[in-house]
Coordinates of C-alpha atoms and ligand atoms in Angstrom, one line a residue:
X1 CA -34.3 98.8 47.0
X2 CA -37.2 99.2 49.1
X3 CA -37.4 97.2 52.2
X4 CA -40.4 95.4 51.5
X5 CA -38.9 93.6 47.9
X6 CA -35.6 93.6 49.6
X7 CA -37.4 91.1 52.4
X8 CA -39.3 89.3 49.6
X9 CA -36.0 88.3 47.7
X10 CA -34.3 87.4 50.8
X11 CA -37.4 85.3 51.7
X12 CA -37.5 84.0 47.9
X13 CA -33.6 82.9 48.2
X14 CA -34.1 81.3 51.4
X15 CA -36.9 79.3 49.6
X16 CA -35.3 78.3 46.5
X17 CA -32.8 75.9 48.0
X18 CA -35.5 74.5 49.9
X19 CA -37.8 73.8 46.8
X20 CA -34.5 72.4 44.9
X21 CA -33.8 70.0 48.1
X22 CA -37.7 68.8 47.8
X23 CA -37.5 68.6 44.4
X24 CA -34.3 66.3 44.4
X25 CA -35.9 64.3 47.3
X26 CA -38.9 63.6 45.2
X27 CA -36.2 62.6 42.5
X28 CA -34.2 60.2 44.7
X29 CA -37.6 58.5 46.4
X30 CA -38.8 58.0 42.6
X31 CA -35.2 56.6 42.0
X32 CA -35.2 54.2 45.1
X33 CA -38.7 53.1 44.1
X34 CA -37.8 52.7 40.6
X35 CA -40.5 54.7 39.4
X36 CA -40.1 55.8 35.8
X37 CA -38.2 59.1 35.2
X38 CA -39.9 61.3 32.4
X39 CA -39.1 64.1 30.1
X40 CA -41.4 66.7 31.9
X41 CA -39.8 65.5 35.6
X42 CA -37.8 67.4 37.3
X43 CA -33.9 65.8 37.6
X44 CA -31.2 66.9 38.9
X45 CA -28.8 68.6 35.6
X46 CA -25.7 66.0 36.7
X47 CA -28.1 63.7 35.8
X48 CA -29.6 65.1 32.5
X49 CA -25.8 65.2 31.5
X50 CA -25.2 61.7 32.4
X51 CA -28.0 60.4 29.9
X52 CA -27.0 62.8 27.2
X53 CA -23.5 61.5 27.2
X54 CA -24.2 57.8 27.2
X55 CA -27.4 58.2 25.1
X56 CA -25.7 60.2 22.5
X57 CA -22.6 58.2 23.1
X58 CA -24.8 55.0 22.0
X59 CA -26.6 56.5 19.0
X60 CA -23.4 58.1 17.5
X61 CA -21.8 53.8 17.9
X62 CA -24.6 52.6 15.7
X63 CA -24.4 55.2 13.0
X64 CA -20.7 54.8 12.8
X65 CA -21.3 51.1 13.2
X66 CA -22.5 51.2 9.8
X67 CA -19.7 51.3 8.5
X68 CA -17.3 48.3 9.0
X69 CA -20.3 46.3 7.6
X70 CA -21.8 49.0 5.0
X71 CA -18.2 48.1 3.4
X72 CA -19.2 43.8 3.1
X73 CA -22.5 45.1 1.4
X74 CA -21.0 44.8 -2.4
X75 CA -18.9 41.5 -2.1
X76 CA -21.5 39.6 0.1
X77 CA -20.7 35.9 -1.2
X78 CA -24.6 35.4 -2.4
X79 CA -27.8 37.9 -2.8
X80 CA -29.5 36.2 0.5
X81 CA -26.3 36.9 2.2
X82 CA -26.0 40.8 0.9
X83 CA -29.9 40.9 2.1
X84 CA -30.0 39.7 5.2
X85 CA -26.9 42.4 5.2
X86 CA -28.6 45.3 4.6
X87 CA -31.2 44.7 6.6
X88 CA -28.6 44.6 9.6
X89 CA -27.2 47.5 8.7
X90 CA -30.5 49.6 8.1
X91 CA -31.9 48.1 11.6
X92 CA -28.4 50.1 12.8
X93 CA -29.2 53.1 11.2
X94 CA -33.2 52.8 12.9
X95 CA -31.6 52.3 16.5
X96 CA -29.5 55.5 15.9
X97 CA -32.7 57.8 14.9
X98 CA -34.6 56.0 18.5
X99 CA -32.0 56.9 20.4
X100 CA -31.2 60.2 19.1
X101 CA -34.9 60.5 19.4
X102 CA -34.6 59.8 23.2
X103 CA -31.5 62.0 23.7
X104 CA -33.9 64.8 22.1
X105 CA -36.2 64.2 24.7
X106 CA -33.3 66.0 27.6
X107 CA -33.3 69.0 25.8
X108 CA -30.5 68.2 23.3
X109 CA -31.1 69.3 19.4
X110 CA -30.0 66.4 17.3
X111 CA -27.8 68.8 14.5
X112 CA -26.1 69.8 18.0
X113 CA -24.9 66.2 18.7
X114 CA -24.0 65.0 15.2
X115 CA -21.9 68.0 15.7
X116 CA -20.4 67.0 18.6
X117 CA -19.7 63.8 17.0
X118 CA -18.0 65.2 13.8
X119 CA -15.8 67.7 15.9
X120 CA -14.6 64.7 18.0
X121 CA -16.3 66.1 21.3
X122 CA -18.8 63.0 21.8
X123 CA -17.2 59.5 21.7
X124 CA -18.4 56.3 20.1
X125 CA -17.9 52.8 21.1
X126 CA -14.0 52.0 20.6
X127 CA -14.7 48.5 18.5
X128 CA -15.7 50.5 15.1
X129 CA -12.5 51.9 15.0
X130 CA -11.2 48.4 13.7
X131 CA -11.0 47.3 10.2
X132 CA -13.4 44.6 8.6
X133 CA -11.0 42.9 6.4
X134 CA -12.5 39.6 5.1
X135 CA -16.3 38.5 5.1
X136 CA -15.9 36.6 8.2
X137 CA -15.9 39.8 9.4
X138 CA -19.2 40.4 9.2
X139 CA -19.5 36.8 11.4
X140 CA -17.3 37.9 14.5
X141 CA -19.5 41.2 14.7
X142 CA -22.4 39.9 14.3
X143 CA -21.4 37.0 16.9
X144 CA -18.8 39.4 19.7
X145 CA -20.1 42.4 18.7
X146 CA -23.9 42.0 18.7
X147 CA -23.5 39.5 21.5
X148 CA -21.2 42.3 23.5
X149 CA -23.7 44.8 22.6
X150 CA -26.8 42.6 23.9
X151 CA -24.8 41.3 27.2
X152 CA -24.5 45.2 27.8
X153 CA -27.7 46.6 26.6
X154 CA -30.3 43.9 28.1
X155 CA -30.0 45.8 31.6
X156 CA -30.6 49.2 30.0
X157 CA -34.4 48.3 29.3
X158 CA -34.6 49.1 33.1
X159 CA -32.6 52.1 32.5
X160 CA -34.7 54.3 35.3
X161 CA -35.0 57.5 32.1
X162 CA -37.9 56.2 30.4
X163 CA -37.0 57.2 26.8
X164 CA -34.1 55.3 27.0
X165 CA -35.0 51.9 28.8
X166 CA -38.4 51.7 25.9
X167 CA -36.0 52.4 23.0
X168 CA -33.8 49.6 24.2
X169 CA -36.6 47.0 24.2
X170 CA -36.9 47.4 20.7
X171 CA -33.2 47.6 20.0
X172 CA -32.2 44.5 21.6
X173 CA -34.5 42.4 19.8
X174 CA -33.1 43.5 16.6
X175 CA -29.2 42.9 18.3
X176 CA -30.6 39.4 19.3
X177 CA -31.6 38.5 15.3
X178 CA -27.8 40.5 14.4
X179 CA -25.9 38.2 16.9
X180 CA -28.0 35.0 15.4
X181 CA -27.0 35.6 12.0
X182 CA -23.5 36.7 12.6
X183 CA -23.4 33.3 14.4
X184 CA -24.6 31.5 11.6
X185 CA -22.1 33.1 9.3
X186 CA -19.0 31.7 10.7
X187 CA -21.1 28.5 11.8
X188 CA -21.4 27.9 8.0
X189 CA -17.5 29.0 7.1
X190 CA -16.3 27.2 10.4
X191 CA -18.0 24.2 8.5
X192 CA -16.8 25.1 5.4
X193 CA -13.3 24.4 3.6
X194 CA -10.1 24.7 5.9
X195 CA -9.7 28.0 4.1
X196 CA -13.2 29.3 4.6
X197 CA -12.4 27.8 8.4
X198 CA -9.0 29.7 8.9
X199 CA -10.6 33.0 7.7
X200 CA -13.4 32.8 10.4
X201 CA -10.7 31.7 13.0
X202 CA -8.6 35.0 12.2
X203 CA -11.7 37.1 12.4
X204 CA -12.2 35.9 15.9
X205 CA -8.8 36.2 16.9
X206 CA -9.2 40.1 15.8
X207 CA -12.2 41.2 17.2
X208 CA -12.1 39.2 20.4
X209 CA -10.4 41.5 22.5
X210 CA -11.5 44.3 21.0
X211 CA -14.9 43.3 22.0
X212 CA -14.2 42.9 25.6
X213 CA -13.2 46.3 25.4
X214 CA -16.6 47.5 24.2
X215 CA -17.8 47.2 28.1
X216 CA -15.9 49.9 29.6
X217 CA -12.5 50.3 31.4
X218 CA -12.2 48.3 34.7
X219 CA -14.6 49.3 37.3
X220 CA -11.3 51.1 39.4
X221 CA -10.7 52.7 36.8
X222 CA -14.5 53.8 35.7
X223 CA -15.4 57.5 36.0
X224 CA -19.1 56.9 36.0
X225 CA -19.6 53.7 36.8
X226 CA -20.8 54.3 41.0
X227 CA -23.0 57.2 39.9
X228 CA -24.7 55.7 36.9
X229 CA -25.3 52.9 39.3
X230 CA -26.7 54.9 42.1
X231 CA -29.2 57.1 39.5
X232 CA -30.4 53.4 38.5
X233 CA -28.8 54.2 34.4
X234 CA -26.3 51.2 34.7
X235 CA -27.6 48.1 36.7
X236 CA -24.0 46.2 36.6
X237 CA -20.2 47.6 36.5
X238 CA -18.3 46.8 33.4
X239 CA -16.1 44.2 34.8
X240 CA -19.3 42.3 36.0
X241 CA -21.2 42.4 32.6
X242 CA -17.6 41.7 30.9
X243 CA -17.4 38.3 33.0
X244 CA -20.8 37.4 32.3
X245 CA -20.1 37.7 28.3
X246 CA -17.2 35.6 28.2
X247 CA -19.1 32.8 29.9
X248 CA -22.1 33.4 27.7
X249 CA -19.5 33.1 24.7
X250 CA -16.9 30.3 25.2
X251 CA -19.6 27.3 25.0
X252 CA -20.7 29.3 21.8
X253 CA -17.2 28.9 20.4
X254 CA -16.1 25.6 21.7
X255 CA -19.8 24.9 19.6
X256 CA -18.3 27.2 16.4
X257 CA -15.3 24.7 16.7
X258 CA -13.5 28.1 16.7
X259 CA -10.2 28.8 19.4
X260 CA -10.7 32.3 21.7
X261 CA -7.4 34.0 21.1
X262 CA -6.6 34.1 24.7
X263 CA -4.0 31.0 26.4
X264 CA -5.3 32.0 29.7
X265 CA -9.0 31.4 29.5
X266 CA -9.9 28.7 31.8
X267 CA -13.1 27.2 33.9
X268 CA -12.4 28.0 37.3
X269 CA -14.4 25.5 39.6
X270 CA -14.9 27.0 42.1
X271 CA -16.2 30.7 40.8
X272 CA -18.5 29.1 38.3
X273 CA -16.6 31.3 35.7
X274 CA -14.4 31.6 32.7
X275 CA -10.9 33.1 33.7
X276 CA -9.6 35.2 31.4
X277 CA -6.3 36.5 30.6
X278 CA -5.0 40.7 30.9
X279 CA -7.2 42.8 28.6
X280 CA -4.7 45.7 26.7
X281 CA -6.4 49.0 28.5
X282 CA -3.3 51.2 27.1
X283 CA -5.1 49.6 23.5
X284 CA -8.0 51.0 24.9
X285 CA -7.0 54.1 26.1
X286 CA -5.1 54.3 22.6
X287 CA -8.6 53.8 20.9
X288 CA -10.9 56.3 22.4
X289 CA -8.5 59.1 22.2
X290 CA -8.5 58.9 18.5
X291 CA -5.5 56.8 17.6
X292 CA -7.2 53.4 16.5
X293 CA -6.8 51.6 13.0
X294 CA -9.7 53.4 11.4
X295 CA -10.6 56.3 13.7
X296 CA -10.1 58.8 10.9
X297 CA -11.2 57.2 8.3
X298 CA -14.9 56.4 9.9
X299 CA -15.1 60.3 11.1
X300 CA -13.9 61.9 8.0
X301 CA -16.6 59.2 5.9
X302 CA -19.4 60.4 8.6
X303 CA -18.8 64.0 7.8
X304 CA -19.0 63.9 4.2
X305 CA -21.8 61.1 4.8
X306 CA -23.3 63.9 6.4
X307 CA -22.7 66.9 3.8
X308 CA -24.0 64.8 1.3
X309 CA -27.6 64.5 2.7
X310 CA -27.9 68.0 3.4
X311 CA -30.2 68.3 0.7
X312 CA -32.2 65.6 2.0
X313 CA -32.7 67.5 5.4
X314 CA -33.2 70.5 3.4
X315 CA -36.1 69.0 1.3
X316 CA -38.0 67.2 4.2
X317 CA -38.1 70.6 6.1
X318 CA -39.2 72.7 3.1
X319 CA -42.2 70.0 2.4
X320 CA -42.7 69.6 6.3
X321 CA -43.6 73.7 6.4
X322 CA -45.2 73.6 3.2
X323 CA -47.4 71.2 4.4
X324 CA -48.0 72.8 7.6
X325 CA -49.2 76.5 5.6
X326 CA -51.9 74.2 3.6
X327 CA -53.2 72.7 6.9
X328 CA -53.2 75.9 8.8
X329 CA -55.1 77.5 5.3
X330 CA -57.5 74.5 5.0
X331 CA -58.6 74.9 8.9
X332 CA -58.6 78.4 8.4
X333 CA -61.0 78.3 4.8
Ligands
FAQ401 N1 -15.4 53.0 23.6 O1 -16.8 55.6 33.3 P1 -16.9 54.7 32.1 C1 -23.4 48.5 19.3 C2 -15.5 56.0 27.8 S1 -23.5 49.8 20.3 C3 -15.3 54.3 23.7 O2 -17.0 53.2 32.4 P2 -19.7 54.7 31.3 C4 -24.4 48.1 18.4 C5 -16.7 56.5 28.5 O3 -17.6 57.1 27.5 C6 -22.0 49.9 21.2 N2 -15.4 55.0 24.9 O4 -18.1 55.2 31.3 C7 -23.9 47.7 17.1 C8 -16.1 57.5 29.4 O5 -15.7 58.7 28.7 P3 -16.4 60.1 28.9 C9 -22.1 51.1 22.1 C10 -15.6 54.2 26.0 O6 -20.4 55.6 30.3 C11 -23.3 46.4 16.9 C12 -14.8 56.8 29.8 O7 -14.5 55.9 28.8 N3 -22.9 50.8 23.3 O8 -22.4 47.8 19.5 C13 -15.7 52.9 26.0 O9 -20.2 54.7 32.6 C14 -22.8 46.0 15.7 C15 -14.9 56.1 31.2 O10 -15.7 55.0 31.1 C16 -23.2 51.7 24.2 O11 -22.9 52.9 24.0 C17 -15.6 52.2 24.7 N4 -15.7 50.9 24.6 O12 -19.6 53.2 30.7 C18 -23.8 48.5 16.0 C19 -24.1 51.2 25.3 N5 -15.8 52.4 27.2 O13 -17.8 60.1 28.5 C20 -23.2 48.1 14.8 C21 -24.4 52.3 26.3 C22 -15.8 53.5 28.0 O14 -16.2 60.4 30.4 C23 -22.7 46.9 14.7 N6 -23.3 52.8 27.0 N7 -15.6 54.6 27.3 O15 -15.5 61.1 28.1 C24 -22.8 52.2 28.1 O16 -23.3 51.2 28.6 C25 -21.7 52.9 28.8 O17 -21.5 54.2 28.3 C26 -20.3 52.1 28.7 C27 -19.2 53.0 29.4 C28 -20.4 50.8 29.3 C29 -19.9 52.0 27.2

């Protein structure tokens, strides 16, 4: 090489690190000044991974979380009940499509990530791995599940990736309507005749702990946690947002006239909390790997969900470029 490139290299090499190091200065001061991050910023690649894991992560949850209540659609006990229903569920499908929408935005494809999800090399959230057995079902998700979804989600609106944080306004205010109606649900059946009462009692005592689960492992025991914290993605460890949803929801319950499944929980004086008793993390750990009630079941049903509406895909593309030869021969005419 000739000794004038040879020196320009060397001088471009010794640069490079130096324009990364600005570039992730800039990135932090944005971060400590919780100025937006953007698609077109620069950020460091740990970071873009982070967001594409959780984001995806959360938008593979909703679409799978059609499920368990996609099954309650035919037996709903009245048309206003099989309604209000649907709606839920298509609002589910809606926050899946924003949030895949947002994961798109970090240079992901979205046929890439649903294929990550159907191999089994994305996760979802662990509580849709549980069977909905009765109608009261569709209560204690709407109630834990919403509710556990809401007590976690609130603080991602001021997620510091912008996509994300302004897809989660939205999305919350549709989990706030879920978690009202899945309230009202086993308000009405907890009302109701001792049977209708006993069925929304069982459905709490199956998907309570289940839904503390949904927040994460204990904050020892998080991988991300400190990181996700530091890049301003998470504003509270799991244990912290776990705590602050049991003391939103025991008042609700003792109001429900419904027991939590848990002879531990008490109102500690002192702390200003409810004390709860030892969550199951092997259950945990049991779920996310794969070995839950309905893990299969929901993966295998996504797939084919999936194959099935490849001729829908197929068909929007086809019109979407057959519209876009008339524009381009209508500008051109
Ligand atoms: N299930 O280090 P951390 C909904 C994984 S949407 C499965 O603490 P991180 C709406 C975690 O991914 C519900 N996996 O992780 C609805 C990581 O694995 P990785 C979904 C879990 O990310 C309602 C490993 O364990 N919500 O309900 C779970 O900092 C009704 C270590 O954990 C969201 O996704 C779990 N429960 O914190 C729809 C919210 N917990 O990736 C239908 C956004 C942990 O290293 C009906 N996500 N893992 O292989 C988050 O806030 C966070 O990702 C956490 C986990 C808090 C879930």
């Amino acid at each position: 090489m000739h000794d004038d490139a040879l020196s320009e290299t060397r001088s471009e090499s010794r640069s490079a690190p130096t324009a990364e190091a600005e570039l992730e200065r800039r990135f932090e001061a944005m971060i400590a000044d919780e100025v937006r991050i953007e698609p077109r910023d620069w950020m460091p690649e740990g970071y873009r991974r982070t967001l594409v894991r959780q984001i995806a992560q959360h938008a593979h949850s909703e679409i799978i979380g059609m499920q368990p209540e996609g099954n309650w659609i035919t037996r709903a006990p009245s048309l206003r009940r099989k309604a209000i229903l649907i709606a839920k569920v298509q609002d589910e499908a809606g926050h899946g499509l924003y949030l895949y929408s947002a994961a798109e935005t970090l240079g992901i494809d979205r046929e890439d990530l649903l294929d990550l999800l159907h191999t089994g090399r994305q996760k979802y959230s662990s509580i849709f791995n549980y069977p909905t057995l009765t109608w009261a079902d569709m209560g204690a998700i709407g109630w834990l599940v919403d509710g556990a979804a809401i007590m976690n989600q609130v603080p991602l609106c001021r997620c510091s990736y912008g996509p994300y944080g302004r897809a989660m306004v939205r999305i919350c205010k549709e989990e706030s309507f879920h978690q009202r109606q899945g309230f009202e649900i086993l308000h009405t059946l907890s009302h109701g005749t001792p049977a209708q009462k006993a069925m929304a009692q069982d459905a709490v005592n199956r998907f309570w702990w289940p839904s503390l689960m949904m927040f994460g492992p204990p904050d020892a025991a998080s991988t991300h946690s400190a990181q996700s914290a530091a890049w301003g993605i998470k504003r509270f460890g799991n244990d912290e947002l776990r705590q602050r949803f049991v003391d939103m929801t025991v008042p609700q319950a003792q109001a429900l006239g419904l027991t939590l499944p848990d002879p531990d929980l008490r109102w500690d004086e002192r702390s200003g909390h409810w004390r709860f008793g030892a969550v199951d993390w092997d259950e945990l750990d049991r779920v996310i790997r794969g070995d839950g009630p309905c893990n299969a079941q929901r993966v295998e049903r996504r797939r084919t969900a999936h194959e099935d509406g490849a001729w829908v895909r197929d068909s929007a593309e086809a019109y979407a470029a057959k519209h876009a030869d008339t524009t381009r021969a209508t500008a051109a005419a």
